[in-house]
PDB file of C-alpha atoms in Angstrom:
ATOM      1  CA  GLN B 137       3.626  13.278  13.741  1.00 84.00           C
ATOM      2  CA  VAL B 138       3.567  10.467  11.251  1.00 89.00           C
ATOM      3  CA  GLN B 139       3.366  11.699   7.574  1.00 95.00           C
ATOM      4  CA  LEU B 140       2.819   9.374   4.354  1.00 97.00           C
ATOM      5  CA  VAL B 141       3.165  10.808   0.974  1.00 96.00           C
ATOM      6  CA  GLU B 142       2.392   8.793  -1.972  1.00 96.00           C
ATOM      7  CA  SER B 143       3.544   9.229  -5.519  1.00 96.00           C
ATOM      8  CA  GLY B 144       3.408   7.134  -8.669  1.00 97.00           C
ATOM      9  CA  GLY B 145      -0.067   6.899  -9.839  1.00 95.00           C
ATOM     10  CA  GLY B 146      -1.313   7.373 -13.390  1.00 97.00           C
ATOM     11  CA  LEU B 147      -3.147   6.003 -16.418  1.00 98.00           C
ATOM     12  CA  VAL B 148      -1.798   2.704 -17.833  1.00 98.00           C
ATOM     13  CA  GLN B 149      -3.230   0.319 -20.336  1.00 98.00           C
ATOM     14  CA  ALA B 150      -4.261  -3.169 -19.321  1.00 98.00           C
ATOM     15  CA  GLY B 151      -1.038  -5.412 -18.956  1.00 98.00           C
ATOM     16  CA  GLY B 152       1.123  -2.673 -18.290  1.00 98.00           C
ATOM     17  CA  SER B 153       2.907  -1.731 -14.897  1.00 98.00           C
ATOM     18  CA  LEU B 154       3.328   1.128 -12.308  1.00 98.00           C
ATOM     19  CA  ARG B 155       5.348   1.724  -9.279  1.00 98.00           C
ATOM     20  CA  LEU B 156       3.857   3.408  -6.261  1.00 98.00           C
ATOM     21  CA  SER B 157       5.991   4.992  -3.536  1.00 98.00           C
ATOM     22  CA  CYS B 158       5.192   5.905   0.092  1.00 97.00           C
ATOM     23  CA  ALA B 159       7.492   8.299   1.722  1.00 96.00           C
ATOM     24  CA  ALA B 160       7.283   8.007   5.549  1.00 95.00           C
ATOM     25  CA  SER B 161       8.502  10.708   8.147  1.00 92.00           C
ATOM     26  CA  GLY B 162       8.089  11.554  11.555  1.00 90.00           C
ATOM     27  CA  ARG B 163       8.758   8.496  13.368  1.00 83.00           C
ATOM     28  CA  THR B 164      11.005   5.524  13.470  1.00 82.00           C
ATOM     29  CA  PHE B 165       9.170   2.528  11.674  1.00 85.00           C
ATOM     30  CA  SER B 166      10.956  -0.340  12.800  1.00 84.00           C
ATOM     31  CA  ARG B 167       8.156  -1.473  14.805  1.00 90.00           C
ATOM     32  CA  TYR B 168       5.486  -0.739  12.277  1.00 93.00           C
ATOM     33  CA  VAL B 169       3.440  -2.431   9.392  1.00 96.00           C
ATOM     34  CA  MET B 170       3.133  -0.408   6.310  1.00 96.00           C
ATOM     35  CA  GLY B 171       1.417  -0.837   3.170  1.00 92.00           C
ATOM     36  CA  TRP B 172      -1.371  -0.137   0.565  1.00 98.00           C
ATOM     37  CA  PHE B 173      -5.277  -0.307   0.385  1.00 98.00           C
ATOM     38  CA  ARG B 174      -7.303   0.884  -2.457  1.00 98.00           C
ATOM     39  CA  GLN B 175     -10.913   2.379  -2.978  1.00 98.00           C
ATOM     40  CA  ALA B 176     -12.814   2.185  -6.100  1.00 97.00           C
ATOM     41  CA  PRO B 177     -15.891   4.437  -6.694  1.00 93.00           C
ATOM     42  CA  GLY B 178     -18.810   3.043  -4.653  1.00 95.00           C
ATOM     43  CA  LYS B 179     -16.839   0.419  -3.072  1.00 96.00           C
ATOM     44  CA  GLU B 180     -15.222  -0.018   0.363  1.00 97.00           C
ATOM     45  CA  ARG B 181     -11.674   0.519   1.048  1.00 97.00           C
ATOM     46  CA  GLU B 182      -9.826  -2.872   0.481  1.00 98.00           C
ATOM     47  CA  PHE B 183      -6.512  -4.494   1.352  1.00 98.00           C
ATOM     48  CA  VAL B 184      -3.891  -4.865  -1.241  1.00 98.00           C
ATOM     49  CA  ALA B 185      -0.495  -5.528   0.360  1.00 98.00           C
ATOM     50  CA  VAL B 186       1.624  -4.665   3.507  1.00 97.00           C
ATOM     51  CA  VAL B 187       4.968  -5.405   4.764  1.00 97.00           C
ATOM     52  CA  VAL B 188       6.247  -5.824   8.413  1.00 96.00           C
ATOM     53  CA  TRP B 189       9.013  -3.258   8.415  1.00 94.00           C
ATOM     54  CA  SER B 190      11.290  -4.998  10.849  1.00 93.00           C
ATOM     55  CA  THR B 191      11.373  -8.353   9.037  1.00 93.00           C
ATOM     56  CA  GLY B 192      10.233  -7.537   5.547  1.00 93.00           C
ATOM     57  CA  THR B 193       7.583 -10.184   5.673  1.00 96.00           C
ATOM     58  CA  ALA B 194       4.774  -9.451   2.989  1.00 97.00           C
ATOM     59  CA  TYR B 195       1.145 -10.016   2.753  1.00 98.00           C
ATOM     60  CA  TYR B 196      -0.932  -9.748  -0.177  1.00 98.00           C
ATOM     61  CA  ALA B 197      -4.680  -9.753  -1.120  1.00 98.00           C
ATOM     62  CA  GLU B 198      -5.433 -12.968  -3.103  1.00 98.00           C
ATOM     63  CA  SER B 199      -6.553 -10.630  -6.183  1.00 98.00           C
ATOM     64  CA  VAL B 200      -3.088  -9.229  -6.535  1.00 98.00           C
ATOM     65  CA  LYS B 201      -0.668 -12.239  -5.633  1.00 98.00           C
ATOM     66  CA  GLY B 202       1.827 -12.794  -8.260  1.00 98.00           C
ATOM     67  CA  ARG B 203       1.323  -9.534  -9.883  1.00 98.00           C
ATOM     68  CA  PHE B 204       1.960  -7.112  -7.165  1.00 98.00           C
ATOM     69  CA  THR B 205       5.127  -6.779  -5.018  1.00 98.00           C
ATOM     70  CA  ILE B 206       5.566  -4.716  -2.093  1.00 98.00           C
ATOM     71  CA  SER B 207       9.079  -3.854  -0.671  1.00 96.00           C
ATOM     72  CA  ARG B 208      10.640  -1.221   1.605  1.00 95.00           C
ATOM     73  CA  ASP B 209      13.876   0.825   1.830  1.00 94.00           C
ATOM     74  CA  GLY B 210      14.919   1.399   5.326  1.00 91.00           C
ATOM     75  CA  ALA B 211      17.548   4.148   4.269  1.00 92.00           C
ATOM     76  CA  LYS B 212      14.855   6.246   2.254  1.00 94.00           C
ATOM     77  CA  ASN B 213      11.848   5.384   4.870  1.00 94.00           C
ATOM     78  CA  THR B 214       9.965   4.484   1.665  1.00 96.00           C
ATOM     79  CA  VAL B 215       7.611   1.600   0.763  1.00 97.00           C
ATOM     80  CA  TYR B 216       7.007   0.708  -2.794  1.00 98.00           C
ATOM     81  CA  LEU B 217       4.380  -1.128  -4.665  1.00 98.00           C
ATOM     82  CA  GLN B 218       5.444  -2.682  -7.927  1.00 98.00           C
ATOM     83  CA  MET B 219       2.376  -3.328 -10.039  1.00 98.00           C
ATOM     84  CA  ASN B 220       2.423  -5.633 -13.136  1.00 98.00           C
ATOM     85  CA  SER B 221      -0.105  -7.356 -15.382  1.00 98.00           C
ATOM     86  CA  LEU B 222      -2.546  -4.460 -14.374  1.00 98.00           C
ATOM     87  CA  LYS B 223      -6.242  -5.244 -14.913  1.00 98.00           C
ATOM     88  CA  PRO B 224      -9.180  -2.683 -15.198  1.00 97.00           C
ATOM     89  CA  GLU B 225     -10.324  -3.833 -12.093  1.00 97.00           C
ATOM     90  CA  ASP B 226      -7.166  -2.545 -10.398  1.00 98.00           C
ATOM     91  CA  THR B 227      -8.467   0.976 -11.123  1.00 98.00           C
ATOM     92  CA  ALA B 228      -8.863   2.768  -7.661  1.00 98.00           C
ATOM     93  CA  VAL B 229      -7.261   5.392  -5.465  1.00 98.00           C
ATOM     94  CA  TYR B 230      -4.456   3.756  -3.706  1.00 98.00           C
ATOM     95  CA  TYR B 231      -3.565   4.654   0.008  1.00 98.00           C
ATOM     96  CA  CYS B 232      -0.505   4.381   1.916  1.00 98.00           C
ATOM     97  CA  ALA B 233      -1.168   3.325   5.502  1.00 97.00           C
ATOM     98  CA  ALA B 234       0.866   2.366   8.574  1.00 96.00           C
ATOM     99  CA  LYS B 235       0.187   0.942  12.197  1.00 95.00           C
ATOM    100  CA  ARG B 236       2.126  -0.020  15.114  1.00 93.00           C
ATOM    101  CA  SER B 237       2.812  -3.819  15.886  1.00 84.00           C
ATOM    102  CA  TYR B 238       1.001  -6.628  14.049  1.00 89.00           C
ATOM    103  CA  TYR B 239      -0.068  -7.248  10.500  1.00 91.00           C
ATOM    104  CA  SER B 240      -3.896  -6.719   9.862  1.00 93.00           C
ATOM    105  CA  ASP B 241      -5.962  -6.517   6.516  1.00 95.00           C
ATOM    106  CA  ASN B 242      -8.510  -4.502   8.134  1.00 96.00           C
ATOM    107  CA  HIS B 243      -8.203  -0.826   7.328  1.00 96.00           C
ATOM    108  CA  GLU B 244      -9.888   0.423  10.248  1.00 96.00           C
ATOM    109  CA  THR B 245      -6.896  -0.544  12.454  1.00 96.00           C
ATOM    110  CA  TYR B 246      -4.338   1.470  10.518  1.00 97.00           C
ATOM    111  CA  GLU B 247      -3.567   4.689  12.217  1.00 95.00           C
ATOM    112  CA  TYR B 248      -1.805   6.820   9.544  1.00 96.00           C
ATOM    113  CA  TRP B 249      -2.819   7.448   5.976  1.00 97.00           C
ATOM    114  CA  GLY B 250      -1.651   9.180   2.947  1.00 97.00           C
ATOM    115  CA  GLN B 251      -3.715  11.330   0.825  1.00 96.00           C
ATOM    116  CA  GLY B 252      -3.995   8.673  -1.977  1.00 97.00           C
ATOM    117  CA  THR B 253      -2.966   8.474  -5.582  1.00 97.00           C
ATOM    118  CA  GLN B 254      -5.157   7.554  -8.627  1.00 98.00           C
ATOM    119  CA  VAL B 255      -4.436   4.470 -10.573  1.00 98.00           C
ATOM    120  CA  THR B 256      -6.446   4.011 -13.689  1.00 98.00           C
ATOM    121  CA  VAL B 257      -6.115   1.150 -16.071  1.00 98.00           C
ATOM    122  CA  SER B 258      -7.759   1.362 -19.361  1.00 97.00           C
ATOM    123  CA  SER B 259      -8.920  -1.896 -21.331  1.00 94.00           C
TER     124      SER B 259
END
């Protein structure tokens, strides 16, 4: 059974930085796509960034390009999301997610989810 455990959320001022971590277990992830979605109150869950585990190819939402960087550490089975130049509109619960095979920005196609970590950016 795949388990995803997020950490690293918190409260930060606008312009600040946070790094989220997602520790994965229960499977070999070489054929997986893993990444991050977020959900703000009253809004739908939205794509943030994902990485193809085998190649390291990363995909980003337009709203975070140039500010967020996703990476993975194979030895630790961990995916990171470095978030810089944070804005109040980045405030949301951030979820780690994983799926087999191909990249998708549709959250409904992801099979495994973490419990979420709150990120709050104050103005």
